[in-house]
């Protein structure tokens, strides 16, 4: 049985990035940039005023000026300024040659062709050419997930069709003869399939992809038929353990997958199998929904990040524990469902009540996992994996 750290290294060495595609900016939100985007020009392109007011030469002396023109944003200034001249200027407009200071209009008294500015503020109210970027300045690096700010920058530098990683095609197959669809009332002995919905939502929240969902009962032939179709990531739910109906890994092996590991020192989620065939990755994930949830966050998400080419560190935060009564450590590396919240102005991790890995109710309000094991007893603080931005 390998440690989670070792399992993550194995996944890291076996899963590669998907090819890049060019997409319009409107479709690029949440996608991972597969190229480096650099500035195409000077930003600002020339010296620009940052206030509505009057522009004068930088060496001008406060007093009275002749107003010799007006420059709107987007317009070109007509000519250079003399020492006793000013031009009306609006926010964002290019300053004229020799112009070096914008005086806000609140500090100016206009009288026909003349304007009086008794004092100059210290601030010149000018953004200099190239102050923010020059041609070639790196703007957004490869491997960045594109959020609002990055997209805005791409728009600004004219990267209107950025190269992003193709979204993965993911097949999730829920095994188990006990499963019925969520819209059905389960007959005695059966249960509703929770994992398909759980995985669909987790995938959507972590980069997305084309998710193809199936239920196949406990029939290895049907499972093999579903697994034979091409996809980037195959997720088999249930059938990960050693019971008579736990044929997930066997089916993968028969289909030519190489099994890299089939057990991880992890709680919940010990019987986790990871396999690859060419560029295709597969996991057999224990069927209990809490195991499914934890395995997604500690292992499957890594495979998705690698496919996306997202450089993301594995970071556990040390957070004060708010109540540790719920915790029951054991020898395995345990990722305990927890809720990180703000208490008296600081973040704390509150372990959730959690009885067994089948206890899906413990996942309600869970936004973090707290790492516990018996060899390093949890004192006042716990290493915490944040699952979402707070
Ligand atoms: P398995 O990994 O197939 O041995 O399943 C472990 C436990 O998880 C069993 O109690 C299953 O009934 C339950 N389980 C398996 N698949 C699902 C599913 N898709 N949704 C909810 N519970 C499941
Ligand atoms: Mg099963």
Coordinates of C-alpha atoms and ligand atoms in Angstrom, one line a residue:
X1 CA 0.0 0.0 0.0
X2 CA 1.5 3.4 -1.0
X3 CA 1.1 6.7 0.7
X4 CA -1.0 9.5 -0.8
X5 CA 2.2 11.5 -1.5
X6 CA 3.6 8.5 -3.5
X7 CA 0.2 8.1 -5.3
X8 CA 0.2 11.7 -6.3
X9 CA 3.8 11.4 -7.6
X10 CA 2.7 8.4 -9.7
X11 CA -0.3 10.3 -11.1
X12 CA 2.0 13.2 -11.7
X13 CA 4.4 11.1 -13.8
X14 CA 1.7 9.3 -15.8
X15 CA -0.8 12.0 -16.8
X16 CA 0.0 14.5 -19.5
X17 CA -1.5 17.7 -20.8
X18 CA -4.2 17.6 -23.4
X19 CA -3.7 19.4 -26.7
X20 CA -4.3 23.1 -27.1
X21 CA -7.1 24.8 -29.0
X22 CA -7.8 28.4 -29.8
X23 CA -11.1 29.8 -28.4
X24 CA -12.7 33.2 -28.5
X25 CA -12.5 35.2 -25.3
X26 CA -16.2 34.7 -24.6
X27 CA -15.5 31.0 -24.2
X28 CA -12.2 31.2 -22.4
X29 CA -13.5 31.8 -18.8
X30 CA -12.3 29.1 -16.5
X31 CA -10.1 27.5 -19.1
X32 CA -6.3 27.0 -18.7
X33 CA -4.0 29.1 -20.9
X34 CA -1.7 26.9 -23.0
X35 CA 0.6 29.7 -24.2
X36 CA 2.3 32.7 -22.8
X37 CA 0.5 36.0 -23.6
X38 CA 2.7 39.0 -24.0
X39 CA 2.0 42.7 -24.4
X40 CA 1.6 43.6 -28.1
X41 CA 2.4 47.3 -27.6
X42 CA 3.3 50.0 -25.1
X43 CA 0.8 50.3 -22.2
X44 CA -0.1 53.1 -22.1
X45 CA 0.7 53.7 -25.7
X46 CA 1.7 57.3 -24.9
X47 CA 1.6 59.7 -21.9
X48 CA -2.1 60.0 -20.9
X49 CA -3.9 62.3 -18.5
X50 CA -5.7 60.7 -15.6
X51 CA -8.1 63.5 -14.8
X52 CA -10.5 65.9 -16.6
X53 CA -8.7 69.2 -16.4
X54 CA -6.0 71.2 -18.2
X55 CA -2.7 70.1 -19.4
X56 CA 0.4 72.3 -19.2
X57 CA 4.1 71.8 -19.6
X58 CA 5.8 70.1 -16.7
X59 CA 8.1 73.2 -16.3
X60 CA 5.1 75.5 -16.3
X61 CA 4.6 77.9 -13.3
X62 CA 1.2 78.1 -11.7
X63 CA -0.7 81.2 -12.8
X64 CA -2.7 82.1 -15.9
X65 CA -2.7 80.2 -19.2
X66 CA -4.1 80.6 -22.7
X67 CA -6.4 77.7 -23.6
X68 CA -5.2 76.6 -27.1
X69 CA -7.2 73.5 -27.7
X70 CA -9.1 70.5 -26.4
X71 CA -8.1 66.8 -26.4
X72 CA -10.8 64.1 -26.0
X73 CA -10.0 60.6 -25.0
X74 CA -9.2 58.8 -28.3
X75 CA -8.2 62.0 -30.1
X76 CA -4.7 63.0 -31.1
X77 CA -3.3 66.2 -29.6
X78 CA -2.8 68.8 -32.4
X79 CA 0.5 70.4 -31.5
X80 CA 3.1 71.0 -28.8
X81 CA 2.5 73.3 -25.8
X82 CA 4.3 76.6 -25.1
X83 CA 5.1 77.5 -21.5
X84 CA 2.1 79.9 -21.1
X85 CA -0.4 77.6 -22.9
X86 CA -2.9 75.0 -21.6
X87 CA -5.2 72.6 -23.3
X88 CA -8.5 71.3 -22.1
X89 CA -8.0 67.5 -21.6
X90 CA -10.2 64.6 -20.6
X91 CA -9.4 61.4 -18.7
X92 CA -7.5 58.9 -20.8
X93 CA -6.6 61.4 -23.5
X94 CA -3.0 61.6 -24.9
X95 CA -1.2 64.6 -23.6
X96 CA 0.3 66.9 -26.3
X97 CA 4.0 67.1 -27.0
X98 CA 5.8 69.0 -24.1
X99 CA 2.7 68.5 -21.9
X100 CA 3.8 67.2 -18.6
X101 CA 1.2 68.0 -16.0
X102 CA -2.6 67.7 -15.8
X103 CA -4.3 70.0 -13.4
X104 CA -7.8 68.8 -12.3
X105 CA -10.5 71.1 -13.4
X106 CA -11.6 71.5 -9.8
X107 CA -8.4 73.6 -9.3
X108 CA -8.9 75.7 -12.4
X109 CA -10.9 78.8 -13.0
X110 CA -11.9 79.2 -16.7
X111 CA -12.6 82.5 -18.1
X112 CA -13.2 82.4 -21.9
X113 CA -9.9 81.7 -23.6
X114 CA -8.0 81.9 -20.4
X115 CA -7.7 79.6 -17.4
X116 CA -6.2 80.4 -14.0
X117 CA -4.6 77.8 -11.9
X118 CA -3.3 79.4 -8.7
X119 CA -1.4 76.4 -7.4
X120 CA -0.4 73.0 -8.9
X121 CA -0.9 69.8 -6.9
X122 CA 2.1 67.6 -6.4
X123 CA 0.6 64.8 -8.5
X124 CA 1.2 65.3 -12.2
X125 CA -1.9 63.1 -13.1
X126 CA -0.2 61.5 -16.0
X127 CA 0.4 57.9 -16.8
X128 CA 3.7 57.6 -18.7
X129 CA 4.1 55.7 -21.9
X130 CA 5.0 52.1 -21.1
X131 CA 4.5 52.6 -17.4
X132 CA 2.5 49.3 -17.2
X133 CA 4.0 47.3 -20.0
X134 CA 6.2 47.5 -23.1
X135 CA 6.0 45.3 -26.2
X136 CA 6.9 41.7 -25.1
X137 CA 6.2 42.1 -21.4
X138 CA 4.8 38.9 -20.1
X139 CA 1.1 39.4 -19.2
X140 CA -0.3 36.0 -18.4
X141 CA 1.8 32.8 -18.1
X142 CA 1.0 29.4 -19.5
X143 CA -0.9 27.2 -17.1
X144 CA -3.0 30.0 -15.6
X145 CA -6.7 29.3 -15.2
X146 CA -8.4 32.3 -16.8
X147 CA -10.6 34.3 -14.5
X148 CA -12.1 37.8 -14.9
X149 CA -8.9 39.7 -14.4
X150 CA -6.8 37.6 -16.8
X151 CA -9.5 37.7 -19.4
X152 CA -9.6 41.4 -19.1
X153 CA -5.9 41.6 -19.7
X154 CA -6.0 39.3 -22.7
X155 CA -8.7 41.6 -24.1
X156 CA -6.6 44.6 -23.5
X157 CA -3.5 43.2 -25.3
X158 CA -5.6 41.9 -28.2
X159 CA -5.2 38.2 -27.5
X160 CA -8.7 37.6 -28.7
X161 CA -8.3 33.9 -29.6
X162 CA -6.1 32.5 -26.8
X163 CA -4.8 29.0 -26.9
X164 CA -6.3 27.0 -24.0
X165 CA -6.1 23.3 -23.2
X166 CA -8.9 21.2 -24.7
X167 CA -11.5 20.2 -22.1
X168 CA -11.3 16.5 -21.1
X169 CA -13.9 13.9 -22.1
X170 CA -14.7 12.2 -18.9
X171 CA -16.7 8.9 -18.5
X172 CA -18.1 8.2 -15.1
X173 CA -19.6 4.8 -14.7
X174 CA -21.5 4.1 -11.5
X175 CA -21.4 0.3 -10.8
X176 CA -23.7 -1.4 -8.4
X177 CA -26.9 -3.4 -8.8
X178 CA -28.3 -1.5 -5.9
X179 CA -28.4 1.9 -7.7
X180 CA -31.4 3.6 -9.1
X181 CA -31.7 7.1 -10.6
X182 CA -32.2 10.1 -8.3
X183 CA -35.7 10.6 -9.7
X184 CA -36.8 7.1 -8.8
X185 CA -38.1 5.8 -5.4
X186 CA -35.7 3.0 -4.6
X187 CA -37.4 -0.3 -3.9
X188 CA -36.5 -1.9 -0.6
X189 CA -32.8 -2.7 -0.6
X190 CA -31.8 -0.3 -3.3
X191 CA -30.4 3.2 -3.0
X192 CA -30.3 6.3 -5.2
X193 CA -27.1 6.9 -7.2
X194 CA -25.4 9.8 -5.4
X195 CA -22.0 9.7 -7.0
X196 CA -22.9 10.5 -10.6
X197 CA -24.4 13.8 -9.5
X198 CA -21.5 14.4 -7.0
X199 CA -18.9 13.9 -9.7
X200 CA -20.7 15.9 -12.3
X201 CA -20.8 18.9 -9.9
X202 CA -17.2 18.5 -8.9
X203 CA -16.0 18.3 -12.4
X204 CA -18.0 21.4 -13.3
X205 CA -16.5 23.3 -10.4
X206 CA -13.0 22.3 -11.2
X207 CA -12.5 23.2 -14.8
X208 CA -15.3 21.3 -16.5
X209 CA -15.2 18.9 -19.3
X210 CA -17.6 16.8 -21.3
X211 CA -18.9 14.4 -18.7
X212 CA -20.6 11.3 -19.9
X213 CA -22.5 9.5 -17.1
X214 CA -23.5 5.8 -17.0
X215 CA -24.9 3.3 -14.6
X216 CA -24.1 -0.3 -15.4
X217 CA -25.3 -2.5 -12.5
X218 CA -22.9 -5.2 -11.4
X219 CA -22.2 -6.5 -14.9
X220 CA -18.5 -6.6 -15.9
X221 CA -19.5 -7.1 -19.6
X222 CA -21.6 -3.9 -19.6
X223 CA -18.9 -2.1 -17.8
X224 CA -16.2 -3.2 -20.2
X225 CA -18.4 -2.1 -23.1
X226 CA -18.7 1.4 -21.6
X227 CA -15.0 1.6 -20.8
X228 CA -14.0 0.5 -24.3
X229 CA -15.2 3.9 -25.8
X230 CA -12.5 6.5 -26.0
X231 CA -12.2 9.2 -23.4
X232 CA -9.5 11.1 -21.6
X233 CA -10.5 10.2 -18.0
X234 CA -12.4 7.1 -17.1
X235 CA -13.9 7.1 -13.6
X236 CA -15.4 3.8 -12.3
X237 CA -17.5 4.3 -9.3
X238 CA -17.7 1.4 -6.9
X239 CA -16.2 -2.1 -7.4
X240 CA -12.9 -0.9 -6.1
X241 CA -12.5 -3.3 -3.2
X242 CA -12.0 -7.0 -2.9
X243 CA -15.7 -8.2 -2.8
X244 CA -17.0 -10.6 -5.4
X245 CA -18.5 -7.8 -7.4
X246 CA -15.4 -5.6 -7.3
X247 CA -14.3 -6.1 -10.8
X248 CA -13.3 -2.5 -11.7
X249 CA -9.5 -3.1 -11.8
X250 CA -10.0 -6.5 -13.5
X251 CA -12.0 -5.0 -16.3
X252 CA -9.4 -2.3 -16.8
X253 CA -6.6 -4.8 -17.0
X254 CA -8.5 -6.9 -19.5
X255 CA -8.9 -3.7 -21.6
X256 CA -5.2 -3.2 -21.7
X257 CA -4.8 -0.6 -18.9
X258 CA -1.7 -0.7 -16.8
X259 CA -2.6 -0.6 -13.1
X260 CA -0.2 1.7 -11.3
X261 CA -1.7 1.3 -7.8
X262 CA -4.8 -0.2 -6.3
X263 CA -4.6 0.8 -2.7
X264 CA -3.6 4.0 -1.0
X265 CA -3.0 4.6 2.7
X266 CA -5.9 6.9 2.7
X267 CA -9.1 7.2 4.8
X268 CA -11.7 7.3 3.4
X269 CA -10.7 6.0 0.0
X270 CA -8.2 3.2 0.6
X271 CA -9.2 0.9 -2.3
X272 CA -8.4 3.5 -4.9
X273 CA -7.1 2.2 -8.3
X274 CA -5.2 4.3 -10.8
X275 CA -4.4 3.0 -14.3
X276 CA -3.4 4.3 -17.7
X277 CA -3.6 3.2 -21.3
X278 CA -1.7 5.4 -23.7
X279 CA -2.8 9.0 -22.9
X280 CA -5.9 7.7 -21.2
X281 CA -6.2 7.7 -17.4
X282 CA -8.6 5.7 -15.2
X283 CA -9.5 5.5 -11.6
X284 CA -11.6 3.0 -9.8
X285 CA -13.1 4.9 -6.9
X286 CA -14.7 3.4 -3.8
X287 CA -18.4 3.7 -4.1
X288 CA -19.1 5.4 -0.8
X289 CA -19.9 9.0 -1.5
X290 CA -17.6 10.4 1.1
X291 CA -14.7 8.3 -0.3
X292 CA -15.7 9.4 -3.8
X293 CA -15.6 13.0 -2.6
X294 CA -12.2 12.7 -0.9
X295 CA -10.6 10.7 -3.7
X296 CA -11.8 13.4 -6.1
X297 CA -10.1 16.2 -4.2
X298 CA -6.8 14.4 -3.3
X299 CA -6.2 12.4 -6.5
X300 CA -8.6 12.8 -9.4
X301 CA -8.4 16.6 -9.3
X302 CA -4.7 16.3 -9.8
X303 CA -5.2 14.2 -12.9
X304 CA -7.6 16.9 -14.2
X305 CA -5.1 19.7 -13.4
X306 CA -2.4 17.8 -15.2
X307 CA -4.6 17.3 -18.2
X308 CA -5.4 21.0 -18.2
X309 CA -1.7 21.9 -17.8
X310 CA -2.5 23.9 -14.7
X311 CA 0.4 24.4 -12.4
X312 CA -1.2 24.2 -9.0
X313 CA 0.7 23.6 -5.8
X314 CA -0.7 21.0 -3.3
X315 CA -1.1 23.3 -0.3
X316 CA -2.3 22.4 3.1
X317 CA -3.0 25.4 5.4
X318 CA -2.3 25.1 9.1
X319 CA -5.5 26.3 10.7
X320 CA -6.6 26.4 14.3
X321 CA -9.1 23.6 15.0
X322 CA -12.5 24.7 16.3
X323 CA -13.5 21.7 18.3
X324 CA -11.9 18.3 17.8
X325 CA -14.6 16.1 19.5
X326 CA -15.7 14.8 16.2
X327 CA -12.3 13.5 15.2
X328 CA -11.5 9.8 15.4
X329 CA -7.9 9.4 14.1
X330 CA -6.6 6.0 13.0
X331 CA -3.4 4.7 11.4
X332 CA -4.4 5.7 7.9
X333 CA -3.8 9.2 6.6
X334 CA -7.3 10.6 7.1
X335 CA -8.9 13.5 5.3
X336 CA -11.7 14.4 7.6
X337 CA -14.6 16.4 6.3
X338 CA -14.5 19.9 7.8
X339 CA -15.8 23.4 7.5
X340 CA -13.5 26.3 7.4
X341 CA -15.2 29.4 8.7
X342 CA -14.4 32.8 10.1
X343 CA -14.5 33.0 13.9
X344 CA -13.6 36.2 15.7
X345 CA -12.0 37.5 12.5
X346 CA -9.7 34.5 11.8
X347 CA -10.1 31.3 9.9
X348 CA -10.7 28.1 11.8
X349 CA -11.3 24.5 10.7
X350 CA -14.3 22.8 12.3
X351 CA -14.3 19.0 11.8
X352 CA -17.8 17.8 10.8
X353 CA -19.6 14.9 12.5
X354 CA -18.7 11.9 10.4
X355 CA -19.5 8.3 11.2
X356 CA -18.7 6.2 8.2
X357 CA -17.6 6.7 4.6
X358 CA -21.2 6.0 3.6
X359 CA -22.4 9.0 5.7
X360 CA -23.0 11.5 2.9
X361 CA -24.8 13.9 5.4
X362 CA -21.3 14.8 6.8
X363 CA -20.5 16.3 3.4
X364 CA -23.2 19.0 3.8
X365 CA -21.4 22.3 4.5
X366 CA -18.0 20.6 4.0
X367 CA -15.6 23.0 2.3
X368 CA -12.3 21.6 3.5
X369 CA -10.6 18.3 4.6
X370 CA -8.5 18.2 7.8
X371 CA -5.6 15.8 7.7
X372 CA -5.3 13.6 10.8
X373 CA -3.5 10.4 11.6
X374 CA -2.7 8.7 14.9
X375 CA 1.1 9.0 14.5
X376 CA 0.8 12.8 14.6
X377 CA -2.0 13.6 16.9
X378 CA -3.8 16.8 16.2
X379 CA -3.2 19.4 18.9
X380 CA -4.5 22.9 18.4
X381 CA -3.9 23.2 14.7
X382 CA -4.5 21.0 11.7
X383 CA -3.3 20.8 8.2
X384 CA -6.3 21.7 6.1
X385 CA -7.0 21.2 2.5
X386 CA -9.3 24.0 1.3
X387 CA -11.7 22.7 -1.3
X388 CA -13.0 25.9 -2.6
X389 CA -12.3 29.6 -2.4
X390 CA -14.0 30.9 0.7
Ligands
LIG1 P1 -18.5 -0.4 -3.5 O1 -17.3 0.5 -3.6 O2 -19.1 -0.8 -4.8 O3 -18.2 -1.6 -2.6 O4 -19.6 0.4 -2.7 C1 -19.4 0.8 -1.4 C2 -20.7 1.4 -0.8 O5 -21.0 2.6 -1.5 C3 -21.9 0.5 -0.9 O6 -22.6 0.7 0.3 C4 -22.6 1.0 -2.1 O7 -24.0 0.8 -2.0 C5 -22.3 2.5 -2.0 N1 -22.4 3.1 -3.3 C6 -21.8 2.6 -4.4 N2 -22.0 3.4 -5.5 C7 -22.8 4.4 -5.0 C8 -23.4 5.5 -5.7 N3 -23.2 5.7 -7.0 N4 -24.1 6.3 -5.0 C9 -24.3 6.1 -3.7 N5 -23.8 5.1 -3.0 C10 -23.0 4.2 -3.7
LIG2 MG1 -20.5 -2.1 -5.5

